[in-house]
Amino acid sequence: PAVQELIGTFLESARLLGHRTAAMHLALSSDTEDKSFAPEPFTPHYVRGLYQSMRNHAAHNLRSLRRQLKSLAPEVAPMAERVLALESKIIACYRPLFERRLDAKRIRIHGDYHLGQVLWTGKDFMILDFEGEPALALSERRLKRSPLRDVAGMIRSFDYASHEGLLQHVERGSLPPEDFSKIEPWARFWTHAVGAAFLRAYLQALGTSDLLPSTQDGLQVLLHAHLLNKAV
């Protein structure tokens, strides 16, 4: 109840979006006859490739950050240095992917899922733009992946939304720039509360579907890997 009072109607919106996201994934995985859409299991070969691609992506972006370190703004550079100092720990966070057998499924997903891809009608959400991530080749957009990639994209989008809200208050003059750091913990609280409501509703709506790992441990490993990949 206390969280509901603080967050307000955003919690119910997040729950509804979680249900609609699950409905999207169930629909995308419902055609078992068409090879382009039929769900496929997580094989050891696929998991190994996923692990390697995420590690390589992180290493590449951290190298890019290191090259740009001297050109960063003074208020940002110390944070970048802390991130770079944690490179080995960041890379190690992907290791659990490789150490577990994940009994999940791969499907055709949205591929570029965030708040900018949904419209609020006043009563419900409509999901748009199924062409996938524009930066990827068409062949890559058609690859079957864990639906948790979409889930991680939306949770990451909540984080962007909360901080954009604070920045708008600064631009309008209703939040002094020097108070930004004092209010930022509330933005993180909002992000965590809304993200949790979205995820709980999503998992509830999936029900007994075998799209996700059957164990809590496997679910956490796969979701955390995709969330880290989004942050990287």
XYZ file of C-alpha atoms in Angstrom:
232
model
C 0.000 0.000 0.000
C 2.800 2.471 0.830
C 4.447 1.874 -2.550
C 1.069 2.271 -4.269
C 0.588 5.642 -2.559
C 4.036 6.842 -3.637
C 3.965 5.592 -7.236
C 0.257 6.065 -7.954
C -1.323 4.941 -11.233
C 2.060 4.127 -12.803
C 1.998 0.769 -10.997
C -1.265 -0.279 -12.598
C -0.027 0.894 -16.002
C 3.122 -1.193 -15.549
C 1.048 -4.253 -14.624
C -1.129 -3.847 -17.685
C 1.927 -3.430 -19.901
C 3.396 -6.591 -18.364
C 0.243 -8.524 -19.298
C 0.250 -7.151 -22.844
C 3.952 -7.972 -23.260
C 3.306 -11.569 -22.230
C 0.372 -11.744 -24.667
C 2.677 -10.526 -27.440
C 5.244 -13.246 -26.720
C 2.611 -15.952 -26.452
C 1.210 -14.863 -29.818
C 4.662 -14.767 -31.444
C 5.342 -18.316 -30.192
C 1.926 -19.792 -31.037
C 2.630 -20.938 -34.616
C 4.452 -24.259 -34.287
C 4.086 -25.163 -37.979
C 5.931 -22.224 -39.539
C 9.668 -22.814 -39.061
C 10.279 -19.062 -39.089
C 8.180 -18.662 -35.937
C 8.119 -22.052 -34.196
C 9.797 -21.913 -30.756
C 13.199 -23.606 -30.499
C 14.965 -24.909 -27.372
C 18.043 -23.384 -25.781
C 20.786 -25.735 -26.912
C 24.267 -25.781 -25.314
C 25.613 -24.456 -28.622
C 23.203 -21.494 -28.559
C 23.933 -20.668 -24.910
C 27.673 -20.752 -25.610
C 27.174 -18.360 -28.527
C 24.981 -16.055 -26.414
C 27.618 -15.982 -23.687
C 30.391 -15.176 -26.150
C 28.416 -12.463 -27.940
C 27.514 -10.710 -24.670
C 31.114 -10.880 -23.430
C 32.418 -9.543 -26.727
C 29.829 -6.753 -26.741
C 30.852 -5.681 -23.234
C 34.580 -5.816 -24.021
C 34.097 -3.795 -27.214
C 32.065 -1.061 -25.519
C 34.447 -0.826 -22.567
C 37.377 -0.417 -24.980
C 35.407 2.355 -26.680
C 34.790 4.028 -23.328
C 38.497 3.823 -22.470
C 39.432 5.519 -25.759
C 37.031 8.375 -25.045
C 37.944 8.819 -21.394
C 40.028 11.970 -21.898
C 37.266 13.690 -23.861
C 34.531 13.125 -21.261
C 33.115 15.966 -19.185
C 34.815 16.389 -15.765
C 31.649 15.390 -13.872
C 31.325 12.166 -15.888
C 34.943 11.003 -16.105
C 35.213 9.681 -12.506
C 32.157 7.487 -13.054
C 33.633 6.159 -16.297
C 36.884 5.369 -14.495
C 34.980 3.386 -11.848
C 33.215 1.418 -14.574
C 36.482 0.658 -16.358
C 38.068 -0.485 -13.095
C 35.261 -3.059 -12.797
C 35.758 -4.496 -16.278
C 36.774 -7.984 -15.114
C 33.812 -8.150 -12.704
C 31.401 -6.986 -15.422
C 32.662 -9.657 -17.809
C 32.459 -12.280 -15.036
C 28.761 -11.501 -14.523
C 28.018 -13.320 -17.791
C 29.722 -16.515 -16.626
C 26.603 -18.016 -14.921
C 24.987 -18.192 -18.376
C 27.611 -20.703 -19.401
C 27.498 -22.671 -16.148
C 23.817 -23.633 -16.152
C 21.517 -25.668 -18.312
C 18.716 -23.308 -19.295
C 15.507 -25.129 -20.221
C 14.001 -22.170 -22.042
C 12.807 -21.410 -25.570
C 13.906 -19.041 -28.296
C 11.257 -17.234 -30.342
C 10.851 -14.344 -32.725
C 10.614 -11.332 -30.454
C 9.852 -7.641 -30.890
C 13.583 -6.898 -30.827
C 13.480 -3.153 -30.113
C 11.072 -3.038 -27.199
C 10.825 0.088 -25.057
C 8.300 2.740 -24.025
C 8.657 4.498 -27.368
C 7.164 1.423 -29.044
C 3.848 1.436 -27.174
C 0.874 3.765 -27.459
C -1.584 4.444 -24.650
C -5.143 4.602 -25.992
C -6.597 5.886 -22.738
C -7.683 2.381 -21.783
C -5.000 0.015 -23.032
C -1.597 -0.282 -24.679
C -0.955 -0.873 -28.377
C 2.447 -2.275 -29.361
C 4.076 -0.858 -32.504
C 7.056 -1.208 -34.830
C 7.885 -4.879 -35.173
C 10.737 -4.356 -37.624
C 13.362 -4.986 -34.912
C 16.433 -3.014 -33.925
C 17.301 -0.716 -36.866
C 21.051 -0.972 -36.264
C 21.031 -4.726 -36.934
C 21.019 -6.463 -40.306
C 17.685 -7.964 -41.333
C 19.066 -11.487 -40.941
C 20.022 -10.712 -37.317
C 16.593 -9.238 -36.565
C 15.000 -12.517 -37.622
C 17.049 -14.592 -35.193
C 15.086 -16.291 -32.440
C 16.006 -15.083 -28.982
C 14.785 -15.254 -25.408
C 11.697 -13.088 -24.820
C 13.591 -11.777 -21.793
C 15.536 -9.599 -24.217
C 12.321 -7.607 -24.779
C 11.572 -7.626 -21.043
C 15.024 -6.235 -20.260
C 14.568 -3.535 -22.890
C 11.347 -2.342 -21.287
C 12.769 -2.407 -17.747
C 15.738 -0.388 -18.992
C 13.294 2.042 -20.603
C 11.655 2.717 -17.218
C 15.071 3.876 -15.988
C 15.403 6.278 -18.929
C 11.871 7.587 -18.304
C 12.458 8.366 -14.625
C 15.688 10.253 -15.280
C 14.197 12.097 -18.239
C 11.417 13.223 -15.880
C 14.000 14.718 -13.523
C 15.856 16.424 -16.369
C 12.623 18.011 -17.573
C 12.050 19.457 -14.089
C 15.562 20.934 -14.201
C 14.926 22.442 -17.651
C 11.631 23.961 -16.476
C 13.264 25.444 -13.385
C 11.138 23.470 -10.906
C 14.199 21.480 -9.736
C 17.456 23.365 -9.058
C 20.389 21.579 -10.766
C 22.251 21.391 -7.450
C 19.361 19.334 -5.983
C 19.388 16.747 -8.789
C 21.586 14.294 -6.861
C 19.313 14.569 -3.812
C 16.212 13.630 -5.812
C 17.849 10.966 -8.004
C 17.378 8.162 -5.396
C 13.617 8.702 -5.758
C 13.962 8.174 -9.510
C 15.725 4.868 -8.815
C 12.975 3.911 -6.352
C 10.336 4.665 -9.007
C 12.249 2.614 -11.582
C 12.574 -0.405 -9.272
C 8.926 -0.302 -8.157
C 7.531 0.066 -11.673
C 9.949 -2.512 -13.091
C 9.001 -5.036 -10.398
C 5.273 -4.524 -11.041
C 5.837 -4.989 -14.783
C 7.906 -8.164 -14.306
C 5.509 -9.760 -11.814
C 2.563 -9.144 -14.131
C 4.517 -10.474 -17.112
C 5.440 -13.720 -15.344
C 1.893 -14.137 -14.050
C 0.425 -13.709 -17.540
C 2.861 -16.241 -19.051
C 1.491 -18.816 -16.626
C 2.753 -22.321 -17.349
C 4.403 -21.386 -20.642
C 7.801 -23.020 -21.211
C 9.291 -19.930 -22.875
C 11.324 -19.045 -19.776
C 13.592 -21.159 -17.522
C 11.569 -23.330 -15.154
C 13.677 -22.456 -12.083
C 13.947 -19.138 -10.270
C 17.729 -19.376 -10.470
C 17.699 -19.901 -14.236
C 15.244 -17.036 -14.704
C 17.430 -14.666 -12.692
C 20.591 -15.644 -14.558
C 19.034 -15.073 -17.974
C 17.251 -11.835 -17.043
C 20.300 -10.355 -15.302
C 22.475 -11.146 -18.320
C 20.078 -9.332 -20.656
C 19.719 -6.364 -18.276
C 23.506 -6.047 -18.027
C 23.789 -6.306 -21.793
C 21.323 -3.414 -22.157
C 23.258 -1.305 -19.651
C 26.550 -2.063 -21.400
